[in-house]
Amino acid sequence: MFVLPQCSSKAATMFYILLVPGLVILAYIFRQVVVIGRSCKSNTKLHGKTVIVTGSNTGIGKTTAIELAKRGARVILACRSKQRGEAALQDVKRESGSNQVVFMQLDLASLQSVRSFAENFLKTEPRLDILVNNAGVLLIGRTEDGFGLMFGVNHLGHFLLTNLLLDRLKECGPSRVVNVSSAAHNWGRVDFDCLNTHRDLRVGTTGLDCFGIYGDSKLCNALFTHELAKRLKGTKVTCYSLHPGSILTELQRNQSTTVQLILKNIERFIFKTPLQGSQTTLHCALQEGIEHLSGRYFSNCTAKNVFAKARDDAASKKLWEISERFCGI
């Protein structure tokens, strides 16, 4: 038990005068080092290059698109909602100062939509240099094709999209695939029996089940990247998965004014802004000299060691094969 030292009123006053600034400084250091972390240091320009960013109408996807457009890339905003995608298109153009930004509708919960997007893209765009598989959901439900929603959107849709665009990526190499995963993959598992039986990663509808399935889908992202890197050996395409960090949310919007104020300040201390959260994505998309790290998992703009389950050769191969079967490729 911590007990404050017995001292005079004057000494106590001086103690607290020194304590408060000290705590503020420690909190600032914690936020800068642990929460915000490193930034992308690459000076790479992207004039003449084409990038796809899925889920780019909001959050870190939108910020990633803005930052890539600022560097001169032709950026394709691949979003489910036409209304929100077109609104984001105007925002990205305005904030980046670039007119080389295009909206193309993509619903990752529909394999037909993924195929239509890829077909349209390949017909209209001669290049693809960077594919950022950013979109994701944290929601129980079913896709159009009957798969679990988080498995279908967070993994399967991106798996199909990447495979349909691989030849174009190879033609334009050196090129990159960036898969936005999460530290949540650490609590994930891939139950292949459940996938075969229920076309989902696990069965359940509670809040705990929801977070469990989300972790499972993020483990799929890491395993997909691990297997993809092996299959890309000998080409000029590299791939990376990453944890972007915890990002500012709108969780407080339905609370009272007082609670909103408290939560807003807590979030500012604990969570990253979308710009801060996009830094590891940008690092994996742009940083020179990381090609030898293809297939690795990044956090805080640094390659990290992961648990064996995220680099399991047998599991990654099995996930690839069942994903091919589900997608009909």
PDB file of N, CA and C in Angstrom, residues 67-132:
ATOM      1  N   GLU A  67      -3.346  10.828 -48.016  1.00  0.00           N
ATOM      2  CA  GLU A  67      -1.883  10.908 -47.961  1.00  0.00           C
ATOM      3  C   GLU A  67      -1.235  10.358 -49.234  1.00  0.00           C
ATOM      4  N   LEU A  68      -1.801   9.302 -49.800  1.00  0.00           N
ATOM      5  CA  LEU A  68      -1.254   8.740 -51.035  1.00  0.00           C
ATOM      6  C   LEU A  68      -1.527   9.661 -52.225  1.00  0.00           C
ATOM      7  N   ALA A  69      -2.700  10.290 -52.227  1.00  0.00           N
ATOM      8  CA  ALA A  69      -3.017  11.254 -53.291  1.00  0.00           C
ATOM      9  C   ALA A  69      -2.091  12.469 -53.215  1.00  0.00           C
ATOM     10  N   LYS A  70      -1.732  12.887 -52.016  1.00  0.00           N
ATOM     11  CA  LYS A  70      -0.803  14.009 -51.840  1.00  0.00           C
ATOM     12  C   LYS A  70       0.552  13.704 -52.471  1.00  0.00           C
ATOM     13  N   ARG A  71       0.901  12.424 -52.510  1.00  0.00           N
ATOM     14  CA  ARG A  71       2.197  12.018 -53.064  1.00  0.00           C
ATOM     15  C   ARG A  71       2.146  11.827 -54.575  1.00  0.00           C
ATOM     16  N   GLY A  72       0.992  12.118 -55.172  1.00  0.00           N
ATOM     17  CA  GLY A  72       0.890  12.082 -56.623  1.00  0.00           C
ATOM     18  C   GLY A  72       0.230  10.854 -57.205  1.00  0.00           C
ATOM     19  N   ALA A  73      -0.223   9.916 -56.364  1.00  0.00           N
ATOM     20  CA  ALA A  73      -0.826   8.685 -56.879  1.00  0.00           C
ATOM     21  C   ALA A  73      -2.211   8.930 -57.454  1.00  0.00           C
ATOM     22  N   ARG A  74      -2.578   8.092 -58.403  1.00  0.00           N
ATOM     23  CA  ARG A  74      -3.968   7.996 -58.825  1.00  0.00           C
ATOM     24  C   ARG A  74      -4.622   7.037 -57.832  1.00  0.00           C
ATOM     25  N   VAL A  75      -5.592   7.509 -57.076  1.00  0.00           N
ATOM     26  CA  VAL A  75      -6.160   6.740 -55.966  1.00  0.00           C
ATOM     27  C   VAL A  75      -7.595   6.323 -56.289  1.00  0.00           C
ATOM     28  N   ILE A  76      -7.852   5.029 -56.175  1.00  0.00           N
ATOM     29  CA  ILE A  76      -9.189   4.488 -56.372  1.00  0.00           C
ATOM     30  C   ILE A  76      -9.814   4.263 -55.001  1.00  0.00           C
ATOM     31  N   LEU A  77     -10.902   4.974 -54.707  1.00  0.00           N
ATOM     32  CA  LEU A  77     -11.638   4.786 -53.461  1.00  0.00           C
ATOM     33  C   LEU A  77     -12.631   3.646 -53.678  1.00  0.00           C
ATOM     34  N   ALA A  78     -12.372   2.505 -53.087  1.00  0.00           N
ATOM     35  CA  ALA A  78     -13.229   1.324 -53.251  1.00  0.00           C
ATOM     36  C   ALA A  78     -14.117   1.196 -52.025  1.00  0.00           C
ATOM     37  N   CYS A  79     -15.380   1.617 -52.144  1.00  0.00           N
ATOM     38  CA  CYS A  79     -16.284   1.705 -50.997  1.00  0.00           C
ATOM     39  C   CYS A  79     -17.632   1.073 -51.318  1.00  0.00           C
ATOM     40  N   ARG A  80     -18.302   0.576 -50.292  1.00  0.00           N
ATOM     41  CA  ARG A  80     -19.604  -0.076 -50.477  1.00  0.00           C
ATOM     42  C   ARG A  80     -20.706   0.931 -50.791  1.00  0.00           C
ATOM     43  N   SER A  81     -20.769   2.013 -50.015  1.00  0.00           N
ATOM     44  CA  SER A  81     -21.851   2.983 -50.159  1.00  0.00           C
ATOM     45  C   SER A  81     -21.536   4.004 -51.251  1.00  0.00           C
ATOM     46  N   LYS A  82     -22.398   4.086 -52.255  1.00  0.00           N
ATOM     47  CA  LYS A  82     -22.206   5.054 -53.336  1.00  0.00           C
ATOM     48  C   LYS A  82     -22.294   6.482 -52.786  1.00  0.00           C
ATOM     49  N   GLN A  83     -23.265   6.732 -51.921  1.00  0.00           N
ATOM     50  CA  GLN A  83     -23.449   8.070 -51.379  1.00  0.00           C
ATOM     51  C   GLN A  83     -22.245   8.507 -50.540  1.00  0.00           C
ATOM     52  N   ARG A  84     -21.798   7.645 -49.652  1.00  0.00           N
ATOM     53  CA  ARG A  84     -20.666   7.997 -48.788  1.00  0.00           C
ATOM     54  C   ARG A  84     -19.361   8.009 -49.571  1.00  0.00           C
ATOM     55  N   GLY A  85     -19.256   7.121 -50.554  1.00  0.00           N
ATOM     56  CA  GLY A  85     -18.053   7.089 -51.380  1.00  0.00           C
ATOM     57  C   GLY A  85     -17.897   8.350 -52.205  1.00  0.00           C
ATOM     58  N   GLU A  86     -18.990   8.834 -52.770  1.00  0.00           N
ATOM     59  CA  GLU A  86     -18.925  10.051 -53.584  1.00  0.00           C
ATOM     60  C   GLU A  86     -18.672  11.276 -52.720  1.00  0.00           C
ATOM     61  N   ALA A  87     -19.200  11.281 -51.499  1.00  0.00           N
ATOM     62  CA  ALA A  87     -18.904  12.381 -50.569  1.00  0.00           C
ATOM     63  C   ALA A  87     -17.427  12.358 -50.180  1.00  0.00           C
ATOM     64  N   ALA A  88     -16.901  11.167 -49.928  1.00  0.00           N
ATOM     65  CA  ALA A  88     -15.480  11.034 -49.587  1.00  0.00           C
ATOM     66  C   ALA A  88     -14.597  11.454 -50.752  1.00  0.00           C
ATOM     67  N   LEU A  89     -15.052  11.170 -51.967  1.00  0.00           N
ATOM     68  CA  LEU A  89     -14.297  11.558 -53.167  1.00  0.00           C
ATOM     69  C   LEU A  89     -14.026  13.060 -53.171  1.00  0.00           C
ATOM     70  N   GLN A  90     -15.040  13.848 -52.867  1.00  0.00           N
ATOM     71  CA  GLN A  90     -14.871  15.301 -52.841  1.00  0.00           C
ATOM     72  C   GLN A  90     -13.931  15.727 -51.715  1.00  0.00           C
ATOM     73  N   ASP A  91     -14.049  15.070 -50.566  1.00  0.00           N
ATOM     74  CA  ASP A  91     -13.173  15.389 -49.428  1.00  0.00           C
ATOM     75  C   ASP A  91     -11.719  15.067 -49.750  1.00  0.00           C
ATOM     76  N   VAL A  92     -11.484  13.887 -50.333  1.00  0.00           N
ATOM     77  CA  VAL A  92     -10.104  13.467 -50.633  1.00  0.00           C
ATOM     78  C   VAL A  92      -9.488  14.392 -51.671  1.00  0.00           C
ATOM     79  N   LYS A  93     -10.264  14.747 -52.687  1.00  0.00           N
ATOM     80  CA  LYS A  93      -9.755  15.684 -53.696  1.00  0.00           C
ATOM     81  C   LYS A  93      -9.392  17.022 -53.069  1.00  0.00           C
ATOM     82  N   ARG A  94     -10.282  17.522 -52.224  1.00  0.00           N
ATOM     83  CA  ARG A  94     -10.053  18.840 -51.611  1.00  0.00           C
ATOM     84  C   ARG A  94      -8.853  18.808 -50.667  1.00  0.00           C
ATOM     85  N   GLU A  95      -8.776  17.808 -49.807  1.00  0.00           N
ATOM     86  CA  GLU A  95      -7.724  17.772 -48.791  1.00  0.00           C
ATOM     87  C   GLU A  95      -6.366  17.382 -49.358  1.00  0.00           C
ATOM     88  N   SER A  96      -6.354  16.666 -50.472  1.00  0.00           N
ATOM     89  CA  SER A  96      -5.075  16.273 -51.075  1.00  0.00           C
ATOM     90  C   SER A  96      -4.623  17.259 -52.140  1.00  0.00           C
ATOM     91  N   GLY A  97      -5.567  18.050 -52.666  1.00  0.00           N
ATOM     92  CA  GLY A  97      -5.243  18.960 -53.763  1.00  0.00           C
ATOM     93  C   GLY A  97      -5.040  18.238 -55.073  1.00  0.00           C
ATOM     94  N   SER A  98      -5.567  16.998 -55.170  1.00  0.00           N
ATOM     95  CA  SER A  98      -5.375  16.187 -56.369  1.00  0.00           C
ATOM     96  C   SER A  98      -6.712  15.878 -57.029  1.00  0.00           C
ATOM     97  N   ASN A  99      -6.722  15.888 -58.354  1.00  0.00           N
ATOM     98  CA  ASN A  99      -7.896  15.474 -59.107  1.00  0.00           C
ATOM     99  C   ASN A  99      -7.776  14.027 -59.586  1.00  0.00           C
ATOM    100  N   GLN A 100      -6.657  13.377 -59.255  1.00  0.00           N
ATOM    101  CA  GLN A 100      -6.432  11.993 -59.665  1.00  0.00           C
ATOM    102  C   GLN A 100      -7.005  11.026 -58.624  1.00  0.00           C
ATOM    103  N   VAL A 101      -8.271  11.229 -58.308  1.00  0.00           N
ATOM    104  CA  VAL A 101      -8.958  10.386 -57.327  1.00  0.00           C
ATOM    105  C   VAL A 101     -10.275   9.934 -57.939  1.00  0.00           C
ATOM    106  N   VAL A 102     -10.572   8.644 -57.835  1.00  0.00           N
ATOM    107  CA  VAL A 102     -11.754   8.057 -58.482  1.00  0.00           C
ATOM    108  C   VAL A 102     -12.502   7.198 -57.473  1.00  0.00           C
ATOM    109  N   PHE A 103     -13.834   7.276 -57.475  1.00  0.00           N
ATOM    110  CA  PHE A 103     -14.649   6.375 -56.660  1.00  0.00           C
ATOM    111  C   PHE A 103     -15.138   5.220 -57.517  1.00  0.00           C
ATOM    112  N   MET A 104     -14.975   3.992 -56.992  1.00  0.00           N
ATOM    113  CA  MET A 104     -15.523   2.803 -57.644  1.00  0.00           C
ATOM    114  C   MET A 104     -16.211   1.970 -56.573  1.00  0.00           C
ATOM    115  N   GLN A 105     -17.445   1.588 -56.828  1.00  0.00           N
ATOM    116  CA  GLN A 105     -18.241   0.878 -55.830  1.00  0.00           C
ATOM    117  C   GLN A 105     -17.741  -0.557 -55.650  1.00  0.00           C
ATOM    118  N   LEU A 106     -17.597  -0.951 -54.390  1.00  0.00           N
ATOM    119  CA  LEU A 106     -17.144  -2.299 -54.048  1.00  0.00           C
ATOM    120  C   LEU A 106     -17.804  -2.727 -52.750  1.00  0.00           C
ATOM    121  N   ASP A 107     -18.575  -3.803 -52.800  1.00  0.00           N
ATOM    122  CA  ASP A 107     -19.188  -4.380 -51.605  1.00  0.00           C
ATOM    123  C   ASP A 107     -18.499  -5.707 -51.327  1.00  0.00           C
ATOM    124  N   LEU A 108     -17.641  -5.720 -50.314  1.00  0.00           N
ATOM    125  CA  LEU A 108     -16.865  -6.913 -50.006  1.00  0.00           C
ATOM    126  C   LEU A 108     -17.721  -8.043 -49.437  1.00  0.00           C
ATOM    127  N   ALA A 109     -18.968  -7.741 -49.086  1.00  0.00           N
ATOM    128  CA  ALA A 109     -19.891  -8.767 -48.601  1.00  0.00           C
ATOM    129  C   ALA A 109     -20.586  -9.480 -49.751  1.00  0.00           C
ATOM    130  N   SER A 110     -20.203  -9.156 -50.986  1.00  0.00           N
ATOM    131  CA  SER A 110     -20.771  -9.797 -52.173  1.00  0.00           C
ATOM    132  C   SER A 110     -19.638 -10.200 -53.101  1.00  0.00           C
ATOM    133  N   LEU A 111     -19.465 -11.500 -53.297  1.00  0.00           N
ATOM    134  CA  LEU A 111     -18.399 -11.966 -54.187  1.00  0.00           C
ATOM    135  C   LEU A 111     -18.644 -11.501 -55.622  1.00  0.00           C
ATOM    136  N   GLN A 112     -19.907 -11.367 -56.007  1.00  0.00           N
ATOM    137  CA  GLN A 112     -20.218 -10.859 -57.339  1.00  0.00           C
ATOM    138  C   GLN A 112     -19.786  -9.406 -57.474  1.00  0.00           C
ATOM    139  N   SER A 113     -19.995  -8.612 -56.411  1.00  0.00           N
ATOM    140  CA  SER A 113     -19.552  -7.216 -56.434  1.00  0.00           C
ATOM    141  C   SER A 113     -18.037  -7.127 -56.548  1.00  0.00           C
ATOM    142  N   VAL A 114     -17.331  -8.017 -55.857  1.00  0.00           N
ATOM    143  CA  VAL A 114     -15.865  -8.041 -55.942  1.00  0.00           C
ATOM    144  C   VAL A 114     -15.427  -8.338 -57.372  1.00  0.00           C
ATOM    145  N   ARG A 115     -16.079  -9.322 -57.992  1.00  0.00           N
ATOM    146  CA  ARG A 115     -15.737  -9.669 -59.375  1.00  0.00           C
ATOM    147  C   ARG A 115     -16.050  -8.522 -60.334  1.00  0.00           C
ATOM    148  N   SER A 116     -17.181  -7.877 -60.132  1.00  0.00           N
ATOM    149  CA  SER A 116     -17.562  -6.754 -61.003  1.00  0.00           C
ATOM    150  C   SER A 116     -16.590  -5.599 -60.854  1.00  0.00           C
ATOM    151  N   PHE A 117     -16.188  -5.325 -59.600  1.00  0.00           N
ATOM    152  CA  PHE A 117     -15.214  -4.259 -59.359  1.00  0.00           C
ATOM    153  C   PHE A 117     -13.911  -4.569 -60.087  1.00  0.00           C
ATOM    154  N   ALA A 118     -13.401  -5.792 -59.906  1.00  0.00           N
ATOM    155  CA  ALA A 118     -12.127  -6.172 -60.523  1.00  0.00           C
ATOM    156  C   ALA A 118     -12.210  -6.096 -62.038  1.00  0.00           C
ATOM    157  N   GLU A 119     -13.308  -6.564 -62.602  1.00  0.00           N
ATOM    158  CA  GLU A 119     -13.479  -6.529 -64.063  1.00  0.00           C
ATOM    159  C   GLU A 119     -13.495  -5.091 -64.570  1.00  0.00           C
ATOM    160  N   ASN A 120     -14.227  -4.232 -63.888  1.00  0.00           N
ATOM    161  CA  ASN A 120     -14.308  -2.824 -64.274  1.00  0.00           C
ATOM    162  C   ASN A 120     -12.953  -2.138 -64.132  1.00  0.00           C
ATOM    163  N   PHE A 121     -12.274  -2.429 -63.038  1.00  0.00           N
ATOM    164  CA  PHE A 121     -10.956  -1.825 -62.811  1.00  0.00           C
ATOM    165  C   PHE A 121      -9.969  -2.242 -63.906  1.00  0.00           C
ATOM    166  N   LEU A 122      -9.905  -3.521 -64.194  1.00  0.00           N
ATOM    167  CA  LEU A 122      -8.946  -4.021 -65.182  1.00  0.00           C
ATOM    168  C   LEU A 122      -9.225  -3.496 -66.589  1.00  0.00           C
ATOM    169  N   LYS A 123     -10.492  -3.193 -66.866  1.00  0.00           N
ATOM    170  CA  LYS A 123     -10.846  -2.636 -68.168  1.00  0.00           C
ATOM    171  C   LYS A 123     -10.494  -1.162 -68.292  1.00  0.00           C
ATOM    172  N   THR A 124     -10.562  -0.432 -67.183  1.00  0.00           N
ATOM    173  CA  THR A 124     -10.437   1.031 -67.240  1.00  0.00           C
ATOM    174  C   THR A 124      -9.114   1.580 -66.723  1.00  0.00           C
ATOM    175  N   GLU A 125      -8.389   0.789 -65.933  1.00  0.00           N
ATOM    176  CA  GLU A 125      -7.143   1.275 -65.325  1.00  0.00           C
ATOM    177  C   GLU A 125      -5.969   0.419 -65.783  1.00  0.00           C
ATOM    178  N   PRO A 126      -4.980   1.005 -66.440  1.00  0.00           N
ATOM    179  CA  PRO A 126      -3.867   0.222 -66.972  1.00  0.00           C
ATOM    180  C   PRO A 126      -2.836  -0.208 -65.925  1.00  0.00           C
ATOM    181  N   ARG A 127      -2.848   0.421 -64.745  1.00  0.00           N
ATOM    182  CA  ARG A 127      -1.828   0.130 -63.742  1.00  0.00           C
ATOM    183  C   ARG A 127      -2.459  -0.218 -62.402  1.00  0.00           C
ATOM    184  N   LEU A 128      -1.713  -0.991 -61.590  1.00  0.00           N
ATOM    185  CA  LEU A 128      -1.995  -1.154 -60.163  1.00  0.00           C
ATOM    186  C   LEU A 128      -0.669  -1.386 -59.472  1.00  0.00           C
ATOM    187  N   ASP A 129      -0.303  -0.435 -58.632  1.00  0.00           N
ATOM    188  CA  ASP A 129       1.004  -0.484 -57.971  1.00  0.00           C
ATOM    189  C   ASP A 129       0.902  -0.808 -56.476  1.00  0.00           C
ATOM    190  N   ILE A 130      -0.184  -0.407 -55.849  1.00  0.00           N
ATOM    191  CA  ILE A 130      -0.379  -0.681 -54.425  1.00  0.00           C
ATOM    192  C   ILE A 130      -1.848  -1.016 -54.194  1.00  0.00           C
ATOM    193  N   LEU A 131      -2.102  -2.138 -53.535  1.00  0.00           N
ATOM    194  CA  LEU A 131      -3.450  -2.524 -53.121  1.00  0.00           C
ATOM    195  C   LEU A 131      -3.491  -2.504 -51.604  1.00  0.00           C
ATOM    196  N   VAL A 132      -4.320  -1.625 -51.040  1.00  0.00           N
ATOM    197  CA  VAL A 132      -4.466  -1.528 -49.584  1.00  0.00           C
ATOM    198  C   VAL A 132      -5.809  -2.134 -49.198  1.00  0.00           C
TER     199      VAL A 132
END
